[in-house]
XYZ file of C-alpha atoms in Angstrom:
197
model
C 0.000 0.000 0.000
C 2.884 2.772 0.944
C 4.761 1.850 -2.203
C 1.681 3.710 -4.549
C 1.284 6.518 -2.329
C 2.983 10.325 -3.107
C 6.160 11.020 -1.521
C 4.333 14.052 0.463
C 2.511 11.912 2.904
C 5.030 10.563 4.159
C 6.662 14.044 5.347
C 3.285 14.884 6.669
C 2.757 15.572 10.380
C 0.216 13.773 12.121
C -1.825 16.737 12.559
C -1.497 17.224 8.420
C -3.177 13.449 7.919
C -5.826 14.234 10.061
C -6.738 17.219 8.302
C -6.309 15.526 5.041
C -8.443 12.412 6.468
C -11.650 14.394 7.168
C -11.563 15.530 3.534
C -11.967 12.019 2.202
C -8.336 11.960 1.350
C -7.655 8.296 1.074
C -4.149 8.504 0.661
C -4.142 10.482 3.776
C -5.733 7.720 5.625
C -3.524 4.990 4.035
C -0.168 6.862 5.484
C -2.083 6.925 8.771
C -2.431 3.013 8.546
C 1.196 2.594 7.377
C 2.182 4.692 10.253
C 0.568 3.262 12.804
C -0.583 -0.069 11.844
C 1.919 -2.656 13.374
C 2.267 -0.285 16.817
C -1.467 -0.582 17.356
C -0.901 -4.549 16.386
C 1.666 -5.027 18.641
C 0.006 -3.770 21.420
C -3.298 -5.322 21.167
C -1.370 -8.306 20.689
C 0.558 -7.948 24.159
C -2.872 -7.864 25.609
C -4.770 -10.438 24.021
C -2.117 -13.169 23.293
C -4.314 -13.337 20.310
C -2.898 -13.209 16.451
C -6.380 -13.122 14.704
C -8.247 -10.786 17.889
C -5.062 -8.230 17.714
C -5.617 -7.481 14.110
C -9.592 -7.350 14.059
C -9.856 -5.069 17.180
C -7.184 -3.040 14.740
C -8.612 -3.378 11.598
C -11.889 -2.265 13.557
C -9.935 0.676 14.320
C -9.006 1.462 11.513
C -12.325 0.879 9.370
C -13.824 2.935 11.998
C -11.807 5.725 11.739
C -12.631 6.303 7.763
C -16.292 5.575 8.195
C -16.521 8.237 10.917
C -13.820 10.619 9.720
C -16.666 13.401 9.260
C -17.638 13.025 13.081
C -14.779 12.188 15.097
C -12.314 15.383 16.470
C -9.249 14.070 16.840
C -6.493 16.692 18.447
C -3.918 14.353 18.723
C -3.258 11.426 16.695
C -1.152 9.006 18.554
C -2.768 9.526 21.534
C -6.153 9.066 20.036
C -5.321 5.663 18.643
C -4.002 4.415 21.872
C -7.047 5.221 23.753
C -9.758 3.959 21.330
C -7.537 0.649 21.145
C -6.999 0.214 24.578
C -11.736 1.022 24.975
C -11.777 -2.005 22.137
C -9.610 -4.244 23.877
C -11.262 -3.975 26.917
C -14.831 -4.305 25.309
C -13.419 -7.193 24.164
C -12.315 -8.743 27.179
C -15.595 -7.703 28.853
C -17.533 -9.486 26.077
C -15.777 -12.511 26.499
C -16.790 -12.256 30.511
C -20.391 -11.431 29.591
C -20.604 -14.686 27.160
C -20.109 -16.966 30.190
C -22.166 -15.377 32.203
C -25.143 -15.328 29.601
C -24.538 -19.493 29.026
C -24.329 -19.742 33.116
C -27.567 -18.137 33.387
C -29.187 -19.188 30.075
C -28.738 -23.036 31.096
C -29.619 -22.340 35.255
C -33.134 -21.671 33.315
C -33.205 -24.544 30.930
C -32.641 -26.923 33.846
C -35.440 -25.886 36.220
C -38.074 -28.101 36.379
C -40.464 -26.225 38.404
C -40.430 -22.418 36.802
C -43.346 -20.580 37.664
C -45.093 -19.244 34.588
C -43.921 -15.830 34.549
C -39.991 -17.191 34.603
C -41.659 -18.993 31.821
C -42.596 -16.330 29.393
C -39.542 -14.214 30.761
C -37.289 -17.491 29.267
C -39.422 -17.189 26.195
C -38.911 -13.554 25.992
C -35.345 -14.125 26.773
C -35.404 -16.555 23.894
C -37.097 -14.515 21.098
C -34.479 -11.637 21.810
C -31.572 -13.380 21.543
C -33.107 -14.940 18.257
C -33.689 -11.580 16.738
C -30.447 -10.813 17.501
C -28.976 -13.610 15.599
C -30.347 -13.292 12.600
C -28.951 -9.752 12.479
C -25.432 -11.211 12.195
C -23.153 -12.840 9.607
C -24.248 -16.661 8.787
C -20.580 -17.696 10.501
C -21.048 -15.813 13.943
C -24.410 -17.222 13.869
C -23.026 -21.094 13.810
C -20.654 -20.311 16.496
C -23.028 -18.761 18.752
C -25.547 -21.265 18.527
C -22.790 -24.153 18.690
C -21.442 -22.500 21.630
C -24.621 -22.143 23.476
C -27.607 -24.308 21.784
C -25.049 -27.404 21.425
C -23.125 -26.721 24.642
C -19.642 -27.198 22.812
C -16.738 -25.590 23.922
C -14.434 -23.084 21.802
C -12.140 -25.637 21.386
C -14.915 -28.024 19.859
C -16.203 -25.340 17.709
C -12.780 -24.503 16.093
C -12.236 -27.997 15.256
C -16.013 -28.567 13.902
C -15.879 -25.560 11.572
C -11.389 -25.124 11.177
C -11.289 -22.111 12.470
C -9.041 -21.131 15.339
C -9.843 -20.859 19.055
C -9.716 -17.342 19.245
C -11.575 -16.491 15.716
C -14.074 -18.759 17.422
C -13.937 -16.051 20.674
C -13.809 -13.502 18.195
C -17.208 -14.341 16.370
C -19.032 -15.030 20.048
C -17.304 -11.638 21.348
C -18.957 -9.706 18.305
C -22.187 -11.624 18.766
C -22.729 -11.024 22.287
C -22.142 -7.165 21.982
C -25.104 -7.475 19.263
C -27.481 -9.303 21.789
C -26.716 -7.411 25.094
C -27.621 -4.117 22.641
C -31.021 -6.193 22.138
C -31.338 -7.403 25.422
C -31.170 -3.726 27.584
C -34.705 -3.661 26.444
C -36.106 -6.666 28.703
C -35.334 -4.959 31.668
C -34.620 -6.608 34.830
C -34.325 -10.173 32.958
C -31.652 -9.222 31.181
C -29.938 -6.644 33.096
C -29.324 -9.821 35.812
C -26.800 -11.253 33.608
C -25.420 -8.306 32.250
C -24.133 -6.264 34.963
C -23.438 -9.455 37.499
């Protein structure tokens, strides 16, 4: 990518690619990816221990920086790439934390035996939610989720079943379960149980 880009870029200040990113400049936006790409990849990767997590949460980054280039102030470049990275890192970790929670509380329901009917149609409101959700997502995180938590198999078990790796396998449940706790903030007390224990 840096080898087709003008020679100017690359003498521009960071404060000079911003400027040229909220104009739609595109070659503006590739030297900031050049520039910052494999810091941002190295750090997410001390975090996460995770080849295939590091460079979405980046790549996220990144794709969200373009998309909202007409919205975003950014004073300070470096700075502001740290920060957002180290918010999507620890969304990430959170979502992972949330996931077993939601399977620990999901199955305490499927294995009553004597639910009173309103747990009953709170389950079955529980249910429909989370199958909304689903069907908002890609056909891939879909599978996952459902293997994960319909099938009961574990992220290893997944990643063999499809060939994926363990953590694209916590990669596709992380981005599914920040899709369904969106969806879920609107059952209330049902859902909030789970998501803030």
């Amino acid at each position: 990518m840096s080898s087709s880009l003008p020679t100017a870029y690359h003498q521009y200040g960071d404060a000079q690619l911003v400027s040229a990113l909220k104009g739609g400049d595109r070659d503006a936006f590739a030297e900031i990816y050049n520039r910052y790409w494999s810091l941002l990849y190295r750090l997410s990767y001390q975090k996460l221990r995770a080849r295939e997590t590091a460079e979405e949460l980046v790549q996220d980054l990144f794709v969200s920086i373009w998309t909202k280039r007409d919205q975003t102030t950014i004073r300070e470049l470096r700075p502001y790439l740290l920060t957002a990275l180290r918010f999507s890192i620890i969304n990430h970790i959170e979502s992972l934390r949330v996931h077993e929670r939601f399977v620990t509380y999901y199955e305490s329901f499927l294995n009553q035996t004597d639910t009173e009917p309103t747990d009953e149609l709170a389950l079955q409101d529980l249910t429909d939610a989370v199958e909304r959700s689903l069907q908002t997502l890609p056909e891939k995180s879909q599978h996952v989720f459902r293997m994960s938590r319909f099938e009961y198999l574990t992220i290893p078990e997944i990643a063999q079943r499809l060939d994926l790796s363990e953590k694209a396998v916590e990669y596709h449940l992380t981005r599914t379960l920040k899709v369904v706790r969106e969806n879920l903030r609107d059952l209330g007390a049902l859902a909030l149980f789970f998501l803030i224990q």
